[in-house]
Coordinates of C-alpha atoms (C1' of nucleotides) in Angstrom, one line a residue:
Chain A
M1 CA 131.9 175.6 122.9
I2 CA 134.6 172.8 122.3
G3 CA 137.7 172.5 124.1
L4 CA 141.1 170.5 123.1
I5 CA 143.1 169.8 126.1
D6 CA 146.7 168.5 125.1
S7 CA 149.5 167.2 127.3
N8 CA 152.7 169.2 127.2
N9 CA 155.6 167.3 125.6
F10 CA 153.6 164.2 126.7
Y11 CA 156.3 161.5 126.5
V12 CA 158.8 163.5 128.3
S13 CA 156.3 164.6 131.0
C14 CA 155.6 160.9 131.7
E15 CA 159.4 160.2 132.3
R16 CA 159.4 163.2 134.6
V17 CA 156.5 162.1 136.6
F18 CA 158.6 159.0 137.9
N19 CA 162.0 160.8 137.7
P20 CA 161.7 164.4 139.1
R21 CA 165.4 164.8 138.5
L22 CA 164.4 165.4 134.8
E23 CA 162.9 168.7 135.5
N24 CA 164.6 171.8 134.1
R25 CA 166.8 169.6 132.2
P26 CA 166.8 169.0 128.4
V27 CA 165.1 165.6 127.7
V28 CA 164.3 163.8 124.5
V29 CA 162.3 160.6 123.8
L30 CA 163.3 158.6 120.9
S31 CA 160.9 156.6 118.3
N32 CA 160.9 152.8 118.1
N33 CA 164.3 151.3 117.6
D34 CA 165.9 154.7 119.0
G35 CA 165.6 155.9 115.4
N36 CA 164.4 159.5 115.8
V37 CA 163.4 162.3 118.3
V38 CA 159.8 162.2 118.8
A39 CA 159.3 164.3 122.1
R40 CA 161.4 167.0 123.5
S41 CA 161.3 168.8 126.7
N42 CA 161.3 172.8 126.2
E43 CA 164.9 173.1 127.4
A44 CA 165.8 170.3 124.5
K45 CA 163.7 172.5 122.1
A46 CA 165.8 175.5 123.1
L47 CA 168.7 173.8 122.2
G48 CA 167.6 173.4 118.6
I49 CA 166.9 169.7 118.6
K50 CA 164.2 169.5 116.1
M51 CA 161.3 167.3 116.1
G52 CA 161.8 164.0 114.0
I53 CA 165.6 164.3 113.7
P54 CA 167.6 161.0 113.6
F55 CA 169.1 160.3 116.9
H56 CA 172.6 159.8 115.3
Q57 CA 172.6 163.2 114.2
I58 CA 172.4 164.8 117.6
K59 CA 174.8 162.4 119.6
T60 CA 177.4 165.3 120.0
I61 CA 175.0 167.8 121.3
V62 CA 173.5 165.1 123.7
K63 CA 176.8 164.4 125.1
L64 CA 177.9 168.0 125.3
E65 CA 174.6 169.2 127.0
E66 CA 173.7 166.3 129.1
V67 CA 170.5 165.8 127.4
A68 CA 168.6 162.9 128.9
V69 CA 167.6 160.3 126.2
Y70 CA 164.8 157.9 126.6
S71 CA 163.6 155.1 124.4
S72 CA 159.8 155.0 123.8
N73 CA 157.9 153.5 126.7
Y74 CA 154.6 152.9 125.3
A75 CA 153.3 150.7 128.2
L76 CA 153.9 153.6 130.6
Y77 CA 152.4 156.4 128.3
G78 CA 149.4 154.4 127.3
D79 CA 148.6 154.0 130.9
M80 CA 149.2 157.7 131.8
S81 CA 147.1 158.7 129.0
R82 CA 144.3 156.6 130.2
R83 CA 144.7 158.4 133.7
V84 CA 144.6 161.8 132.2
T85 CA 141.5 161.0 130.1
S86 CA 139.7 159.6 133.1
T87 CA 140.4 162.6 135.1
V88 CA 139.1 164.8 132.5
R89 CA 136.1 162.7 131.8
D90 CA 135.2 163.2 135.8
M91 CA 134.8 166.8 135.2
I92 CA 133.6 166.8 131.8
P93 CA 131.6 163.9 130.6
D94 CA 131.4 164.3 126.8
V95 CA 135.0 163.5 125.8
E96 CA 136.5 162.3 122.5
V97 CA 140.2 160.8 122.8
Y98 CA 141.7 161.9 119.7
S99 CA 145.3 160.9 120.2
I100 CA 147.6 159.6 123.0
D101 CA 147.9 163.3 124.2
E102 CA 144.8 165.0 123.2
Q103 CA 141.3 165.1 123.9
F104 CA 138.3 167.0 122.6
L105 CA 135.8 168.3 125.3
D106 CA 132.3 169.3 124.7
F107 CA 131.3 172.3 126.9
N108 CA 127.9 172.7 125.5
S109 CA 126.3 171.6 128.8
F110 CA 128.3 174.0 130.7
G111 CA 126.5 177.1 129.3
K112 CA 126.2 179.1 132.6
Y113 CA 129.8 178.4 133.8
D114 CA 132.7 180.7 133.6
L115 CA 134.7 178.8 131.0
K116 CA 138.2 180.4 132.2
K117 CA 137.5 179.4 135.8
L118 CA 136.5 175.8 134.6
G119 CA 139.4 175.3 132.0
E120 CA 142.0 176.4 135.0
Q121 CA 140.2 173.9 137.3
I122 CA 140.7 171.0 134.7
N123 CA 144.3 171.7 134.0
R124 CA 145.0 172.1 137.7
T125 CA 143.3 168.8 138.5
V126 CA 145.0 166.9 135.7
K127 CA 148.3 168.0 137.0
Q128 CA 147.4 167.5 140.5
Y129 CA 146.0 163.8 139.9
T130 CA 148.5 162.6 137.4
G131 CA 151.5 164.9 137.5
I132 CA 151.1 165.7 133.8
P133 CA 150.9 169.2 132.7
T134 CA 148.4 170.3 130.0
S135 CA 147.3 173.2 127.9
L136 CA 143.4 173.8 127.2
G137 CA 142.2 175.8 124.1
I138 CA 138.3 176.6 123.9
A139 CA 136.5 177.8 120.8
K140 CA 133.4 177.4 118.7
T141 CA 134.7 174.5 116.6
K142 CA 137.2 171.8 116.7
T143 CA 139.6 173.8 114.2
L144 CA 139.4 176.8 116.2
S145 CA 139.9 175.0 119.4
K146 CA 143.2 173.7 117.8
I147 CA 144.2 177.3 117.3
A148 CA 143.3 178.4 121.0
N149 CA 145.2 175.4 122.3
H150 CA 148.2 176.5 120.3
L151 CA 147.8 180.1 121.6
A152 CA 147.4 178.6 125.2
K153 CA 150.7 176.8 124.9
K154 CA 152.9 179.3 123.2
S155 CA 152.1 182.4 125.1
M156 CA 153.5 182.7 128.6
T157 CA 150.7 185.2 129.3
H158 CA 148.0 182.7 128.9
K159 CA 149.4 180.2 131.2
G160 CA 148.1 177.0 129.3
L161 CA 144.6 178.2 129.0
Y162 CA 142.8 180.2 126.2
V163 CA 139.1 180.9 125.4
L164 CA 138.9 182.2 121.8
E165 CA 135.7 183.8 121.2
N166 CA 135.8 187.4 119.8
E167 CA 135.5 187.3 116.1
Q168 CA 138.0 190.2 115.6
L169 CA 140.5 188.5 117.6
I170 CA 140.2 185.2 115.7
K171 CA 140.7 187.2 112.6
E172 CA 144.0 188.9 113.9
Y173 CA 145.3 185.5 115.1
L174 CA 144.7 183.9 111.9
S175 CA 146.5 186.5 110.0
L176 CA 149.7 185.6 112.2
I177 CA 149.5 181.7 111.7
P178 CA 151.0 180.2 108.3
V179 CA 148.2 178.3 106.6
S180 CA 150.5 175.1 107.1
D181 CA 150.0 175.1 110.8
L182 CA 146.2 174.6 110.2
W183 CA 144.9 171.1 111.1
G184 CA 144.1 169.3 108.1
I185 CA 146.6 171.4 105.8
G186 CA 149.9 169.2 105.0
G187 CA 152.8 169.6 102.8
R188 CA 150.8 169.0 99.6
Y189 CA 148.2 171.7 100.2
T190 CA 150.6 174.2 101.5
L191 CA 152.5 174.2 98.2
K192 CA 149.2 174.3 96.1
L193 CA 148.0 177.2 98.3
A194 CA 151.3 179.0 98.0
K195 CA 150.9 179.0 94.2
H196 CA 147.4 180.9 94.5
N197 CA 149.0 183.4 97.0
I198 CA 147.2 181.9 100.0
H199 CA 150.0 182.0 102.9
T200 CA 148.2 182.7 106.2
A201 CA 145.4 181.2 107.7
L202 CA 143.5 184.5 107.2
D203 CA 144.3 184.2 103.5
L204 CA 142.3 180.9 103.4
Y205 CA 139.6 182.5 105.7
N206 CA 139.1 185.1 103.0
T207 CA 139.2 182.8 99.8
P208 CA 135.8 182.4 98.2
E209 CA 134.1 179.2 99.3
Q210 CA 133.5 178.0 95.8
W211 CA 137.3 178.0 95.1
V212 CA 138.1 176.0 98.3
K213 CA 135.4 173.5 97.2
Q214 CA 136.7 173.1 93.9
H215 CA 140.4 172.7 94.7
M216 CA 140.4 171.3 98.1
T217 CA 137.4 168.9 98.0
I218 CA 134.7 168.6 100.7
V219 CA 137.6 168.2 103.4
G220 CA 139.0 171.5 102.7
L221 CA 135.6 173.3 102.8
R222 CA 134.7 171.6 106.2
L223 CA 138.0 173.3 107.4
W224 CA 136.9 176.6 105.8
Y225 CA 133.4 176.5 107.5
E226 CA 135.1 175.7 110.9
L227 CA 137.3 178.7 110.5
H228 CA 134.3 180.8 110.2
G229 CA 132.8 179.4 113.3
M230 CA 130.4 176.9 111.7
P231 CA 131.0 173.4 113.1
C232 CA 131.3 170.5 110.6
L233 CA 133.3 168.1 112.6
Q234 CA 131.4 166.3 115.6
L235 CA 132.8 165.0 118.6
E236 CA 133.2 161.5 118.4
E237 CA 132.9 160.0 121.8
T238 CA 132.9 156.3 121.2
Q239 CA 135.6 154.7 119.5
K240 CA 135.0 153.3 116.3
P241 CA 136.1 150.0 115.4
K242 CA 139.2 149.9 113.2
K243 CA 138.9 149.1 109.7
N244 CA 142.6 148.0 109.0
I245 CA 145.1 146.7 111.6
C246 CA 148.9 146.7 111.1
T247 CA 151.7 145.3 113.0
S248 CA 155.3 146.2 111.5
R249 CA 158.8 146.8 112.9
S250 CA 162.2 147.7 111.5
F251 CA 164.8 145.1 112.5
S252 CA 167.5 146.4 115.0
S253 CA 170.1 145.3 112.2
K254 CA 169.7 144.3 108.8
Q255 CA 168.5 140.9 107.8
T256 CA 169.3 138.4 104.9
E257 CA 168.0 135.2 106.0
L258 CA 164.5 134.1 105.3
S259 CA 164.4 132.0 108.7
V260 CA 164.9 135.3 110.7
I261 CA 162.3 137.1 108.8
K262 CA 159.9 134.2 109.1
E263 CA 160.5 134.6 113.0
A264 CA 159.8 138.2 113.0
L265 CA 156.8 138.0 110.9
A266 CA 155.2 135.1 112.8
T267 CA 155.9 137.4 115.9
H268 CA 154.0 140.3 114.1
A269 CA 151.2 138.1 112.9
T270 CA 150.6 136.9 116.5
T271 CA 150.3 140.5 117.5
C272 CA 147.9 141.4 114.8
A273 CA 145.7 138.5 115.9
Q274 CA 145.8 139.7 119.5
K275 CA 144.6 143.0 118.3
L276 CA 141.8 141.5 116.2
R277 CA 140.8 139.4 119.2
K278 CA 140.8 142.5 121.4
Q279 CA 138.6 144.3 118.8
G280 CA 136.3 141.2 118.6
C281 CA 137.0 140.9 114.9
V282 CA 137.9 138.5 112.3
T283 CA 139.9 139.2 109.0
N284 CA 139.7 137.7 105.6
F285 CA 142.5 139.4 103.9
I286 CA 146.1 139.5 105.1
N287 CA 148.8 141.5 103.5
V288 CA 152.6 140.9 104.3
F289 CA 155.2 143.3 103.2
V290 CA 159.1 143.3 103.3
Q291 CA 161.4 146.2 102.4
T292 CA 165.0 147.2 102.4
N293 CA 166.3 150.5 103.7
R294 CA 165.2 153.4 101.5
Y295 CA 168.2 155.7 102.6
S296 CA 171.1 153.4 101.9
D297 CA 173.0 152.7 98.6
D298 CA 172.6 149.0 98.8
P299 CA 170.1 147.3 96.2
K300 CA 166.5 148.2 97.0
Y301 CA 163.5 146.0 97.2
S302 CA 160.1 146.2 98.5
N303 CA 157.2 144.0 97.9
S304 CA 154.0 142.8 99.3
F305 CA 151.5 140.2 98.9
T306 CA 147.8 139.4 100.1
C307 CA 146.4 136.3 100.9
T308 CA 142.7 135.8 101.0
L309 CA 141.7 133.3 103.9
P310 CA 139.5 130.6 103.0
E311 CA 137.4 131.5 106.1
S312 CA 137.7 134.7 108.2
S313 CA 139.6 134.1 111.2
N314 CA 141.7 135.7 114.3
D315 CA 143.4 132.6 115.1
S316 CA 147.2 133.3 115.7
R317 CA 148.2 129.9 114.0
V318 CA 146.0 130.8 110.9
L319 CA 147.5 134.1 110.5
I320 CA 151.0 132.9 111.0
H321 CA 150.3 130.2 108.3
Y322 CA 149.0 132.5 105.7
A323 CA 151.7 135.2 106.5
L324 CA 154.4 132.9 106.1
K325 CA 153.1 131.6 102.9
A326 CA 152.8 135.1 101.5
L327 CA 156.4 135.7 102.8
E328 CA 157.5 132.6 100.6
R329 CA 156.3 134.4 97.6
I330 CA 157.9 137.9 98.0
F331 CA 161.2 137.0 99.8
R332 CA 164.2 137.4 97.4
A333 CA 167.8 136.4 98.6
G334 CA 170.5 138.7 98.3
Y335 CA 169.0 141.8 99.8
K336 CA 169.6 143.5 103.2
Y337 CA 165.9 143.7 104.7
Q338 CA 165.3 146.6 107.1
K339 CA 161.6 146.0 108.0
C340 CA 158.5 143.7 107.7
G341 CA 155.0 143.8 108.6
V342 CA 151.6 142.3 108.4
M343 CA 148.4 144.1 107.6
V344 CA 144.7 142.8 107.9
S345 CA 141.8 144.3 106.3
G346 CA 138.3 143.4 105.7
L347 CA 137.4 143.1 109.2
T348 CA 134.1 141.8 110.3
P349 CA 132.6 141.3 113.9
E350 CA 133.5 137.8 115.4
N351 CA 129.7 136.9 115.8
Q352 CA 129.1 137.8 112.3
R353 CA 131.6 135.3 110.9
Q354 CA 131.0 134.0 107.3
T355 CA 131.6 130.3 107.3
S356 CA 132.6 128.2 104.3
L357 CA 129.7 126.8 102.3
F358 CA 131.3 123.4 102.6
A359 CA 132.0 123.5 106.3
N360 CA 130.8 120.5 108.2
E361 CA 130.2 119.6 111.9
K362 CA 133.9 118.7 112.3
A363 CA 135.0 122.2 111.0
D364 CA 132.7 123.9 113.5
E365 CA 134.1 121.8 116.3
S366 CA 137.7 122.8 115.4
L367 CA 136.8 126.4 115.2
T368 CA 135.2 126.4 118.6
K369 CA 138.3 124.6 119.9
G370 CA 140.5 127.3 118.3
D371 CA 138.5 130.2 119.8
T372 CA 138.8 128.4 123.2
L373 CA 142.5 128.2 122.8
M374 CA 143.1 131.6 121.9
G375 CA 141.1 132.5 124.7
V376 CA 143.1 130.8 127.2
M377 CA 146.3 132.2 125.6
D378 CA 145.0 135.7 125.9
T379 CA 143.9 135.2 129.6
L380 CA 147.2 133.7 130.3
N381 CA 149.1 136.5 128.6
E382 CA 147.1 139.2 130.3
K383 CA 147.5 137.8 133.8
Y384 CA 151.2 136.7 133.8
G385 CA 152.5 139.1 131.3
R386 CA 153.1 139.4 127.6
D387 CA 154.5 136.2 125.9
T388 CA 154.0 134.0 128.9
I389 CA 152.7 131.6 126.2
K390 CA 153.0 131.9 122.5
I391 CA 152.9 129.8 119.1
G392 CA 156.2 127.9 118.6
T393 CA 156.9 129.5 115.1
A394 CA 157.2 133.0 116.9
A395 CA 159.1 131.6 119.9
K396 CA 162.4 133.4 121.0
S397 CA 165.6 131.7 119.5
K398 CA 169.2 132.6 119.2
Q399 CA 168.4 134.8 116.3
T400 CA 165.8 136.9 118.0
K401 CA 168.2 139.5 119.3
S402 CA 169.3 140.2 115.8
W403 CA 166.0 141.5 114.7
E404 CA 164.1 142.6 117.9
M405 CA 163.5 146.3 118.4
N406 CA 166.6 148.3 119.9
Q407 CA 165.6 150.1 123.0
S408 CA 168.8 151.0 124.8
Y409 CA 167.3 153.8 127.0
L410 CA 164.1 152.4 128.1
S411 CA 162.6 153.4 131.5
P412 CA 160.6 151.1 133.8
K413 CA 157.1 150.4 133.2
Y414 CA 156.3 152.0 136.5
T415 CA 152.5 151.7 136.3
T416 CA 151.8 148.4 134.7
N417 CA 154.6 146.1 135.7
W418 CA 155.3 145.1 139.1
E419 CA 158.7 143.6 138.6
D420 CA 159.8 146.8 136.8
L421 CA 158.5 148.9 139.7
L422 CA 160.7 146.8 142.1
R423 CA 163.7 147.3 139.9
A424 CA 163.0 151.1 139.7
K425 CA 163.0 151.3 143.5
Chain B
dT1 C1' 176.7 152.4 111.7
dC2 C1' 172.4 154.8 112.5
dT3 C1' 166.2 157.3 109.4
dG4 C1' 159.2 155.1 113.4
dG5 C1' 154.5 152.9 113.7
dG6 C1' 150.3 153.4 113.4
dG7 C1' 145.7 155.1 111.2
dT8 C1' 141.6 157.9 108.3
dC9 C1' 139.0 159.9 104.4
dC10 C1' 138.1 161.4 99.7
dT11 C1' 137.7 161.2 94.7
dA12 C1' 138.0 159.4 90.0
dG13 C1' 137.6 156.0 87.0
dG14 C1' 136.6 151.2 85.5
dA15 C1' 133.7 147.4 85.6
dC16 C1' 129.5 145.9 86.3
dC17 C1' 124.0 145.5 87.0
dC18 C1' 118.9 146.3 85.4
Chain C
dT1 C1' 122.9 163.9 62.5
dC2 C1' 122.2 160.4 65.7
dT3 C1' 123.5 156.1 70.6
dG4 C1' 119.4 155.9 77.9
dG5 C1' 119.1 156.5 82.8
dG6 C1' 119.5 154.9 86.7
dG7 C1' 122.6 152.5 90.2
dT8 C1' 126.5 149.7 92.9
dC9 C1' 131.3 148.1 94.2
dC10 C1' 136.1 148.3 93.9
dT11 C1' 140.8 150.2 93.6
dA12 C1' 144.4 153.2 93.1
dG13 C1' 146.0 157.5 94.2
dG14 C1' 146.1 161.6 96.9
dA15 C1' 145.7 163.9 101.1
dC16 C1' 146.0 164.3 106.0
dC17 C1' 146.5 163.0 111.4
dC18 C1' 149.4 161.9 115.9

DNA sequence: TCTGGGGTCCTAGGACCC
DNA sequence: TCTGGGGTCCTAGGACCC
């Protein structure tokens, strides 16, 4: 049996752990730049605040109902997520971390245990150790455990735990679930399936295998098998190295000057290089993109350019150099830019770096020196805090405030930043 | 005034190889 | 009337997830 444990209203729950006055109150957490609502407490849901709605559209109700509002605090949520995972892993060793608030659990070596009792114990322990409330669904496949989890959360009688086993019950529930709620069915498939009169999860369950394969590829077929209780998706307990890494942000206000965008892009390139080094990888392609606001009536422009590095690298200085070169090629004056970013691909492990055919000893030496320098920078930034030391091009200037992310409602980084903790006190 | 930031997998078709 | 039989790699586009 497979379990899916999921933290309820996760970002809101993290804020509540450190601010219990938020209990029983409507609370929302916003996306980066305080753009949209990405998490809601049950009380906020009851007020009709929809997932993903732009913040400016709910300002009236926020004031009227005294909704507590928070900017995303990923330092806090990431750390709380690690605590939840390690608590779960102490009880069930085989865990796949699926997202910041979800883990799949493998119960197959717990055959003789009462899964209901065990499940209750898991929820209770996580709450006790971390303060985060969770829901747990258990079934034969990942897809069915997603459904069981949904049932655990939605029904008051299940109290955050549901073991979905009985074939007849499975079919009954499937008949109540819109096909669009299934894991793996998005907007496009929902429309396509509706045209063929497939509306509920049970409709899809009853659709012939051949039709599914033909119209929904192997991906849909796996989903179909999983619904029938035949596992096709394995637990992935080790994290696979990423194939692409992207760092991008919207500006807090629209930007027109190349110099400002250069500063922002250099900062993103630095972050991207840090992420590469953390994964122990080097890149040989760097893609840079800029775009204007797609919702506004102002002239629109978006473009990207990919540079091929002469030699694979994860050196911040190298990435900044090529990112700015790419930017020069796509920047057009006269537009109000909203966002820029850097994406690296073609990643290879650091220790399998392909050097240039024409590299000489001097080049080797400079490569080693670069690695040492980056190592020192990473160590200092880890020990004394982010941005303790950085490359000059990405340094903060008078212009920085005009592009840096807007976070007007940020809570302290209670668990990862000592100064923040003191401030909170 | 104001609309996020990351990722993955699959398929078809084109280009090329022997 | 008739034109081989295998392959690989790359890219764009489509679909999805949180």
